[in-house]
Structure formats: structure tokens, C-alpha cells
Short mmCIF file of C-alpha atoms and ligand atoms in Angstrom, two decimals:
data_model
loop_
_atom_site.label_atom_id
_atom_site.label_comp_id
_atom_site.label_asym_id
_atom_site.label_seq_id
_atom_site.Cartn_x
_atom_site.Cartn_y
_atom_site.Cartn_z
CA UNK A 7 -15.65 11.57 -8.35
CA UNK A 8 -13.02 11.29 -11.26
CA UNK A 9 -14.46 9.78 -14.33
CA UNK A 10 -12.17 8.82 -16.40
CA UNK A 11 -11.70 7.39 -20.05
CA UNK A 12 -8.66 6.33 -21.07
CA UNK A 13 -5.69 3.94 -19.67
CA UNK A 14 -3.34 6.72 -19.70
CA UNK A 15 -5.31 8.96 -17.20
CA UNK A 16 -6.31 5.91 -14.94
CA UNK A 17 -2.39 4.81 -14.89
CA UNK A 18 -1.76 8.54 -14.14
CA UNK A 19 -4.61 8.40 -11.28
CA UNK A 20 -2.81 5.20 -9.96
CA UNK A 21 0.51 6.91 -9.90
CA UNK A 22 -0.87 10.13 -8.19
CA UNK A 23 -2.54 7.51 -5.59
CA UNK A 24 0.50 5.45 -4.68
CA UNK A 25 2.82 8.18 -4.56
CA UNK A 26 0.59 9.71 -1.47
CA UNK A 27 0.46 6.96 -0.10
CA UNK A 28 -3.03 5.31 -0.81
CA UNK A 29 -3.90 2.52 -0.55
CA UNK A 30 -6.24 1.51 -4.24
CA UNK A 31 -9.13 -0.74 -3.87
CA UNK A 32 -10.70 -1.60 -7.45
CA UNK A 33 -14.05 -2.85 -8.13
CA UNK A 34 -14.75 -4.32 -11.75
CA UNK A 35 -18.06 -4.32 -12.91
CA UNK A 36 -20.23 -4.37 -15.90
CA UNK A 37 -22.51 -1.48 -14.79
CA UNK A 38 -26.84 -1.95 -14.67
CA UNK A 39 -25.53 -1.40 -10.53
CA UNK A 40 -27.09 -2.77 -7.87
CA UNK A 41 -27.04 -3.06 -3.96
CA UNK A 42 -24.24 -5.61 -4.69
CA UNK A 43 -21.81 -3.76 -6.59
CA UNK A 44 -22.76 -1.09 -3.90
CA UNK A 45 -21.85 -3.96 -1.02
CA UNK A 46 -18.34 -4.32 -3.11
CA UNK A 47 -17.81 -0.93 -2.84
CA UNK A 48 -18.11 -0.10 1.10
CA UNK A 49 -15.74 -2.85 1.84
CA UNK A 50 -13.44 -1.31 -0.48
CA UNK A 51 -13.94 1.94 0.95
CA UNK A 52 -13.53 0.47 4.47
CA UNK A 53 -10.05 -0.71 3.66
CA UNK A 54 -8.87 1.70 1.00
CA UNK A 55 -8.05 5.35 0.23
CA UNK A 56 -8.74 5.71 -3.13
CA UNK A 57 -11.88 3.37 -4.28
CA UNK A 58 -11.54 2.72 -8.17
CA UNK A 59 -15.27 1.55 -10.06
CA UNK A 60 -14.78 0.05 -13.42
CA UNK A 61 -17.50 -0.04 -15.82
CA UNK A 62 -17.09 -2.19 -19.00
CA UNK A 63 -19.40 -4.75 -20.69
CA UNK A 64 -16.44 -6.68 -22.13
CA UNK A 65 -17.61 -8.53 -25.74
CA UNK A 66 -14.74 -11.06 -24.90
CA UNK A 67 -16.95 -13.06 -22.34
CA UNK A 68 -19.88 -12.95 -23.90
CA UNK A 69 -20.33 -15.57 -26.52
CA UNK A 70 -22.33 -15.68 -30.13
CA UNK A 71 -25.30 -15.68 -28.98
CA UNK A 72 -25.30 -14.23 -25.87
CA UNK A 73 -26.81 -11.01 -24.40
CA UNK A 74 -23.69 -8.47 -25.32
CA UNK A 75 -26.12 -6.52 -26.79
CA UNK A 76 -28.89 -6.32 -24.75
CA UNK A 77 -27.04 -6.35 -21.64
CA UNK A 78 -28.57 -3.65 -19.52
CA UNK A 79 -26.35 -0.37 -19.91
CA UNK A 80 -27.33 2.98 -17.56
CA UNK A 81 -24.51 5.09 -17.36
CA UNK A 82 -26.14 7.89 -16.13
CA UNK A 83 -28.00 6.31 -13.27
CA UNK A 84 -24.68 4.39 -12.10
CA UNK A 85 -22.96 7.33 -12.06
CA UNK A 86 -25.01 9.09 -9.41
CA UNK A 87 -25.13 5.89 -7.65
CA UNK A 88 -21.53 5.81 -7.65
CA UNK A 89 -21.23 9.59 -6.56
CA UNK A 90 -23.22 8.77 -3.50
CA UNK A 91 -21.16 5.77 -2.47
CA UNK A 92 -18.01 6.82 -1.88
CA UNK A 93 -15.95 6.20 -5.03
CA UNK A 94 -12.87 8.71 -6.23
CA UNK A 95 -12.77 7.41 -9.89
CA UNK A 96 -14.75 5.77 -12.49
CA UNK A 97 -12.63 3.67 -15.18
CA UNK A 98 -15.44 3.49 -18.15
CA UNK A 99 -12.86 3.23 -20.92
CA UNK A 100 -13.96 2.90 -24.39
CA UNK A 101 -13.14 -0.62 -26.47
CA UNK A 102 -10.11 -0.02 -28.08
CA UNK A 103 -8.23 1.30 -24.67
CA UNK A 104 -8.72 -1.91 -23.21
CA UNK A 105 -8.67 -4.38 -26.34
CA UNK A 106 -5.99 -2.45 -28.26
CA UNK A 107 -6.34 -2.96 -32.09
CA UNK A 108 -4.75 -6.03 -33.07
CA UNK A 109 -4.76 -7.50 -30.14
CA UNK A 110 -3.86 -11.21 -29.46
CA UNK A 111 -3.48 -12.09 -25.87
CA UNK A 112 -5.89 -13.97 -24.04
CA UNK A 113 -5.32 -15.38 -20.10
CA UNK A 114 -6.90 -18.91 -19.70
CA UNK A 115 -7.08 -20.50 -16.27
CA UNK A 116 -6.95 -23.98 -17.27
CA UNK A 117 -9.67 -26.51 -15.96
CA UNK A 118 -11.33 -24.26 -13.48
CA UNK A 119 -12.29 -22.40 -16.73
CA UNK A 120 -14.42 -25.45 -18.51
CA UNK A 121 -16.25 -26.67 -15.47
CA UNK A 122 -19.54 -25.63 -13.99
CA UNK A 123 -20.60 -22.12 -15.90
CA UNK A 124 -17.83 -22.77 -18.48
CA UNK A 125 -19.39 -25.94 -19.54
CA UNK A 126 -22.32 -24.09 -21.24
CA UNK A 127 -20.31 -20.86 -21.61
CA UNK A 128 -17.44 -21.40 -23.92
CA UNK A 129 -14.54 -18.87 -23.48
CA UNK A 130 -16.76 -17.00 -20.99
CA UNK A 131 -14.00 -17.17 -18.19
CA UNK A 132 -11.23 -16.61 -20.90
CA UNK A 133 -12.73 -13.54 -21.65
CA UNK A 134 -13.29 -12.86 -17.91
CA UNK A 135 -9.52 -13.89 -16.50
CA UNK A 136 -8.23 -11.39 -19.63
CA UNK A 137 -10.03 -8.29 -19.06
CA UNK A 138 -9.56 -8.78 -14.89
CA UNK A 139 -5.89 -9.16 -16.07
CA UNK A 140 -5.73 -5.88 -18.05
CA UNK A 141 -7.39 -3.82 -15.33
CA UNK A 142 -5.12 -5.07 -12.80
CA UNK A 143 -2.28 -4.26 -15.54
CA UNK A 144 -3.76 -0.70 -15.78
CA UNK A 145 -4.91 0.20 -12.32
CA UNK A 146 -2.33 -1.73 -10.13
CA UNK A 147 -4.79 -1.85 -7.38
CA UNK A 148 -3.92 -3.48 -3.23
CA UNK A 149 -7.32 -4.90 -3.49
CA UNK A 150 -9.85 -5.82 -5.87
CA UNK A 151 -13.82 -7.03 -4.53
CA UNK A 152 -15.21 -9.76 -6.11
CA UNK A 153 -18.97 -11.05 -5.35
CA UNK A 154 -19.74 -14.68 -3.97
CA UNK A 155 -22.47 -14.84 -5.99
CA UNK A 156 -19.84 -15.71 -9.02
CA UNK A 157 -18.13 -17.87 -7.04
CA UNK A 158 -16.51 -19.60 -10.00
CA UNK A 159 -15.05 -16.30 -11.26
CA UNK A 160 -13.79 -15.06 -7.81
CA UNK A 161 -11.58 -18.61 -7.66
CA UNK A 162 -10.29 -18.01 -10.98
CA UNK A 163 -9.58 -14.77 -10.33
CA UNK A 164 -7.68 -15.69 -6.87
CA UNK A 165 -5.70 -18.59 -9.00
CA UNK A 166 -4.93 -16.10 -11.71
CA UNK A 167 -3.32 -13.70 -9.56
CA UNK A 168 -1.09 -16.35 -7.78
CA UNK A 169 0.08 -18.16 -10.77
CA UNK A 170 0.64 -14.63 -12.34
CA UNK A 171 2.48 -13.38 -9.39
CA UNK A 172 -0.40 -10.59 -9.14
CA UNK A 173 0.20 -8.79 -5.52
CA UNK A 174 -3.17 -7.76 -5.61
CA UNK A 175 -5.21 -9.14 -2.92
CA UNK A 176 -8.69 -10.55 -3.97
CA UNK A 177 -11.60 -9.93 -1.43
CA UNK A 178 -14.64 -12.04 -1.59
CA UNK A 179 -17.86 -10.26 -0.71
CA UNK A 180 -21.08 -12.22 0.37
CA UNK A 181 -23.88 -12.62 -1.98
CA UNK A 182 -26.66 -9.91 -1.63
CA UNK A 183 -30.19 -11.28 -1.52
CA UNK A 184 -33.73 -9.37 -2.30
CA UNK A 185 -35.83 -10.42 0.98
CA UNK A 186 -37.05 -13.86 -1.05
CA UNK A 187 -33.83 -15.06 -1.54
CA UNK A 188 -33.21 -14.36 -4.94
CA UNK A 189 -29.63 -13.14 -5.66
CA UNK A 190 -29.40 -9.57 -7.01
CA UNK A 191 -27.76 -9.54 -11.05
CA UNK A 192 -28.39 -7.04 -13.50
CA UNK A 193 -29.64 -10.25 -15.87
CA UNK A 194 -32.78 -10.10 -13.15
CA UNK A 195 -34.41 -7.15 -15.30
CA UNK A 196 -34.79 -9.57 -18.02
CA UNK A 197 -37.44 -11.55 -15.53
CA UNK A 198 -41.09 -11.22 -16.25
CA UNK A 199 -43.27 -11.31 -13.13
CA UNK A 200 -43.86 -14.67 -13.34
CA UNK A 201 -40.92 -15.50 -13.70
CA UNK A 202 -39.64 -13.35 -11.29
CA UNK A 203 -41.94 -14.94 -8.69
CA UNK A 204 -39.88 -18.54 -9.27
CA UNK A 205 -36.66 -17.69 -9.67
CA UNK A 206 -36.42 -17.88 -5.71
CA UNK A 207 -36.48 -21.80 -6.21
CA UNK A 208 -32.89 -21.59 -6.70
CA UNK A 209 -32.10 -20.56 -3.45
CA UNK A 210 -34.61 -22.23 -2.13
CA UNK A 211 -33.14 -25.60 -3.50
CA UNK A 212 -29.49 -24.77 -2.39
CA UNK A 213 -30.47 -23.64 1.11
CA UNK A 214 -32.81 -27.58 1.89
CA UNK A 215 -29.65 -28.97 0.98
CA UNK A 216 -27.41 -27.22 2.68
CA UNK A 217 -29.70 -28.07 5.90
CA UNK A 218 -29.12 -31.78 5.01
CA UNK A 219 -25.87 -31.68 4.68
CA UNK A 220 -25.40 -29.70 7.95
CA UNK A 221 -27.77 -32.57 9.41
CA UNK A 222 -25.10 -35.06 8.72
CA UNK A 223 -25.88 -36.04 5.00
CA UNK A 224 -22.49 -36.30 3.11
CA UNK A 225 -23.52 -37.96 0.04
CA UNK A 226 -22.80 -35.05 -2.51
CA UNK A 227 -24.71 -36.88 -5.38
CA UNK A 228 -28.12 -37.07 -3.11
CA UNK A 229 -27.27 -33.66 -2.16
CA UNK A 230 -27.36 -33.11 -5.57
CA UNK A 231 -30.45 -34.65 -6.31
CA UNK A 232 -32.37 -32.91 -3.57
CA UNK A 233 -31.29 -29.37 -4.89
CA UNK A 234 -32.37 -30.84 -8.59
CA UNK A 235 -35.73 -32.42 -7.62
CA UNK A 236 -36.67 -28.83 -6.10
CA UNK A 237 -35.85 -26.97 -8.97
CA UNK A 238 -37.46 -29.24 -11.15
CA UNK A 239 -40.96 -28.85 -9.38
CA UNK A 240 -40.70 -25.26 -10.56
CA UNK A 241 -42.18 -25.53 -14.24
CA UNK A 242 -40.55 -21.95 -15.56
CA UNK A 243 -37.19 -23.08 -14.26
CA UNK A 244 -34.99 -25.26 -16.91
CA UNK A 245 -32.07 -26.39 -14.97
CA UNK A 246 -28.55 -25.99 -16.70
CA UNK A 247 -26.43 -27.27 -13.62
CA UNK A 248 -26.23 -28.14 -10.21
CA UNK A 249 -22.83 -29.26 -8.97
CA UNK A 250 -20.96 -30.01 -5.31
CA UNK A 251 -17.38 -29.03 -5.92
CA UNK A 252 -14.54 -28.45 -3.69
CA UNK A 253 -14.99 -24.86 -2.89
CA UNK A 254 -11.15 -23.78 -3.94
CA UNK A 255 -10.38 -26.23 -6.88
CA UNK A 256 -13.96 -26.66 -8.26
CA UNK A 257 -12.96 -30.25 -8.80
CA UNK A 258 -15.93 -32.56 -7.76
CA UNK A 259 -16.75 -34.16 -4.91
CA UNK A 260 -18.48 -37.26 -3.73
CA UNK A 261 -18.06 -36.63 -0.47
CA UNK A 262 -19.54 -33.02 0.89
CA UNK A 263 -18.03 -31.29 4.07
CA UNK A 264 -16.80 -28.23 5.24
CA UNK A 265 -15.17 -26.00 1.90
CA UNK A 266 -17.98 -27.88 -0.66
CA UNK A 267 -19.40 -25.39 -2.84
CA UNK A 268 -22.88 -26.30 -4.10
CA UNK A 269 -23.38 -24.00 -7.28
CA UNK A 270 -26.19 -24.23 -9.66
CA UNK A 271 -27.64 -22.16 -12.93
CA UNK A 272 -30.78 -22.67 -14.69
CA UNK A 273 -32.37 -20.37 -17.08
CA UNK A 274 -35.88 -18.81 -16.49
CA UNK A 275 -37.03 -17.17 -19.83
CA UNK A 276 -34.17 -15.78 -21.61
CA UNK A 277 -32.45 -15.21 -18.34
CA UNK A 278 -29.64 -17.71 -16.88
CA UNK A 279 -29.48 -17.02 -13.44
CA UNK A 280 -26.39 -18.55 -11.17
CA UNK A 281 -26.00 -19.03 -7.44
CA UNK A 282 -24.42 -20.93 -5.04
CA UNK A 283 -24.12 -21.88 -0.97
CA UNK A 284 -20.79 -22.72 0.62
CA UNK A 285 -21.14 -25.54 3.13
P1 AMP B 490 -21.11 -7.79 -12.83
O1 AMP B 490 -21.42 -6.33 -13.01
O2 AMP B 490 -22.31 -8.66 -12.90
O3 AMP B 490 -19.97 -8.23 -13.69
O4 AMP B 490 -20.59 -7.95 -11.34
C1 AMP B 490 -19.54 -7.17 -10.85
C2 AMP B 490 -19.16 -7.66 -9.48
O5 AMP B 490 -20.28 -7.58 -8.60
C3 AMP B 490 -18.72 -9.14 -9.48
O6 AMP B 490 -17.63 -9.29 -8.59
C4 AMP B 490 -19.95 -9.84 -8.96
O7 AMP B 490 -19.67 -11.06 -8.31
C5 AMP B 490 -20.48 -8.82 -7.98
N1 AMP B 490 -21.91 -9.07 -7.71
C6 AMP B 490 -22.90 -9.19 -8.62
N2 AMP B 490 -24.07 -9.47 -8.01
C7 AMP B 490 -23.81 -9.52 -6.67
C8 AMP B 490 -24.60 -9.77 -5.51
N3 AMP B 490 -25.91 -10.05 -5.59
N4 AMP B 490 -23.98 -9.76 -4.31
C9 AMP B 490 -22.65 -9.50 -4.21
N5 AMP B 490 -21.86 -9.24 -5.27
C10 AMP B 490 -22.42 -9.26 -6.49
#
């Protein structure tokens, strides 16, 4: 495995690829890895030559008072992960070879940005849609995974690359689960046992109402309710949001169906935890 630094040797690792004929899969990340970068990374491998990891906890999504700083960071350990799974080249460029000094360009999806997560996260998916944007500038990969479990980013990310006439083609990978339900994230370190032990309810919420609306209940606002009245029987849970959208536009719905997206986020401590079930 290549690990490389800078965007002139991952352009020149891009340019070596292509010209042999290989085919570049890219999968962004922000490190602390997990079994579902890992997921991101065989089905890049299974449709690529040359698998491309990037590392980089990107200040530009994280706001004020967010966790930039504390954000789990183990270079070492993802690196033999990495080496055991299959990847040619690690990206883990330093600040300034992404966010070039004096930089002023930002890409904003507009609308699907302020909804849901961007409600509470101000100029979280700006920051998101810019640095995706740069990597795909530097890498220029056929495919790039994205993870269900941020199912608002992996839209904006698809609508992105269409209205920026991107040719790479966005993969969504399922959500990986511990054997409770609970989603894997790097933010789940922050848990304490306790808290640990409820964060389930989120799944647990999204899954009863995905039954009823399988058994014929289309009312997204009860929906709704259901998923909200289960969280809010679990006392270390405080709910941010829990939404039915349409599962492309994240518009809202009232009426749930196939292509609904039910997506919620709560915080448990000082972690905000996010999931979602497609209907
Ligand atoms: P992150 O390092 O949190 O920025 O995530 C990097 C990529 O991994 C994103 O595309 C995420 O959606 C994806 N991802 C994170 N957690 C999971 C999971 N539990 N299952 C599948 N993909 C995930």
C-alpha cells in the first residue's frame, strides 16, 4: 500500500492508474475505521483496480463547537487495517494540500443542505460537498463508496456530481450494524456503557415503524410519532430529529411509500448519533 501525502503524488498515482488501464475506486473517510469503512472498501475492491482510502478530518464540516478536536484520530491502527483490506493507496494529505492558503471556494448543494442534519449543523454539508469536491478534483476516481448510514450526505453527494457534471459514479453501501442494531460510527467511542446500552433505541424506533408502514400505515406524521414516542421512553436519549422524507429529494412527505426515507438523530451524552431505514 502507497501512502501518500500530497495532491501532486496522488494526481501522479491517478495518472499512472488510468494510463494502465484501471479502473479507480475512492473511498473518503475521516479515519477512527471501522467494519464500515472496511464494507466500503471490498465493494470498491470488487469493482475496481486500484482502491484509493482517503483519510482527512476536514475542519470545514465541523462547526464551533463541535468535536474537530476530539474527533477520534488512529493513524497507525487504520493503516494496518487498511494494509489488510486490500487498498493500493492512502490519500492522508496534510491541511494546506487540500485547503490551499487563501482559499475561497466553497460547493453548497442548496436545500438538501439545510434540512434534516443541516438544520442543527450549520455549514456541515457545505463543508462536506467541498472537500468530496476537491478529492474528486484530485483523484478523478470511476467510483466513489458512500455509507447509507449518512444517507443525507450520499444524496448530496449523488446531486453534486450531476449538477457538476462529475462522471464519477457514486455507490451506496448498506449500513453496518453491531449485532443490537446500533449503527457502527467512530462518534460511538464517545458512548459510556450506559449509554452505549440505549443507543440501540434508535434503531429500534426506526425498524417498529418501518413494520407499520409495511403493514399498510401511510400516515408519515404517525409514523413519525411512533419512531418519536420510542425514543422518548429511553431517558439518556434527547431526540434532535426524526423526519419521513422522500428518499432522493429529502423534501417531506405526508404520505410514506416505497422511496420514503425515515432518518432520525438524537444525542446520547456528548455523542449525536444518526440513522435511518429506507421504506
Ligand atoms: P466517516 O469516516 O464517518 O466520514 O465515514 C466515511 C464513510 O463511511 C462514509 O461514506 C460513511 O457513510 C461510511 N460509513 C460510516 N459508518 C458506516 C456504517 N456503519 N456502515 C456503512 N458505512 C458507513
Amino acid at each position: 500500500m502507497e501512502r501518500i501525502t500530497t495532491v501532486a503524488a496522488m494526481r501522479a498515482f491517478g495518472r499512472v492508474s488510468r494510463a494502465a488501464g484501471r479502473r479507480i475506486g475512492l473511498v473518503p473517510t475521516m479515519g477512527a475505521l471501522h467494519r464500515g469503512h472496511l464494507s466500503l472498501i471490498e465493494r470498491a475492491r470488487s469493482e475496481c483496480d486500484a482502491v484509493v482510502v482517503s483519510i482527512y478530518v476536514n475542519p470545514l464540516q465541523f462547526g464551533p463547537k463541535e468535536d474537530f478536536r476530539a474527533y477520534p484520530r488512529d493513524l497507525e491502527r487504520d493503516q494496518g487495517l487498511l494494509r489488510s483490506s486490500g487498498t493500493d493507496a492512502l490519500f492522508v494529505p496534510e491541511h494546506e494540500e487540500i485547503h490551499v492558503p487563501g482559499h475561497r471556494t466553497r460547493v453548497e448543494v442548496q436545500g438538501m443542505q439545510d434540512v434534516l442534519c443541516g438544520r442543527s449543523r450549520p455549514g456541515h454539508f457545505r463543508g462536506v460537498a467541498t472537500v468530496v469536491a476537491k478529492l474528486f478534483a484530485i483523484v478523478r476516481p470511476d467510483i466513489a463508496c458512500f455509507g447509507e448510514k449518512d444517507a443525507q450526505q450520499l444524496r448530496i453527494i449523488r446531486r453534486m456530481a450531476l449538477d457538476l457534471h462529475d462522471e464519477t459514479q457514486i455507490i451506496s453501501c448498506p449500513t453496518v450494524r453491531e449485532e443490537d442494531g446500533l449503527a457502527l460510527s467512530s462518534r460511538n467511542t464517545y458512548l459510556t456503557p450506559e449509554e452505549r446500552r440505549a443507543a440501540p433505541v434508535l434503531y429500534r424506533a426506526l425498524r417498529s415503524a418501518a413494520a407499520s408502514g409495511r403493514a399498510g400505515e401511510t400516515d408519515a406524521a404517525r409514523l413519525v410519532s411512533l419512531a418519536r414516542d420510542t425514543i422518548a421512553r429511553e431517558p439518556l436519549a434527547r431526540l434532535d430529529y426524526v423526519e419521513a422524507v422522500d428518499g432522493e429529494t429529502l423534501e417531506p412527505v405526508a404520505t410514506a411509500g416505497a422511496g420514503t426515507l425515515l432518518a432520525v438523530a438524537a444525542w446520547f451524552g456528548r455523542a449525536r448519533l444518526i440513522d435511518n431505514i429506507s421504506f
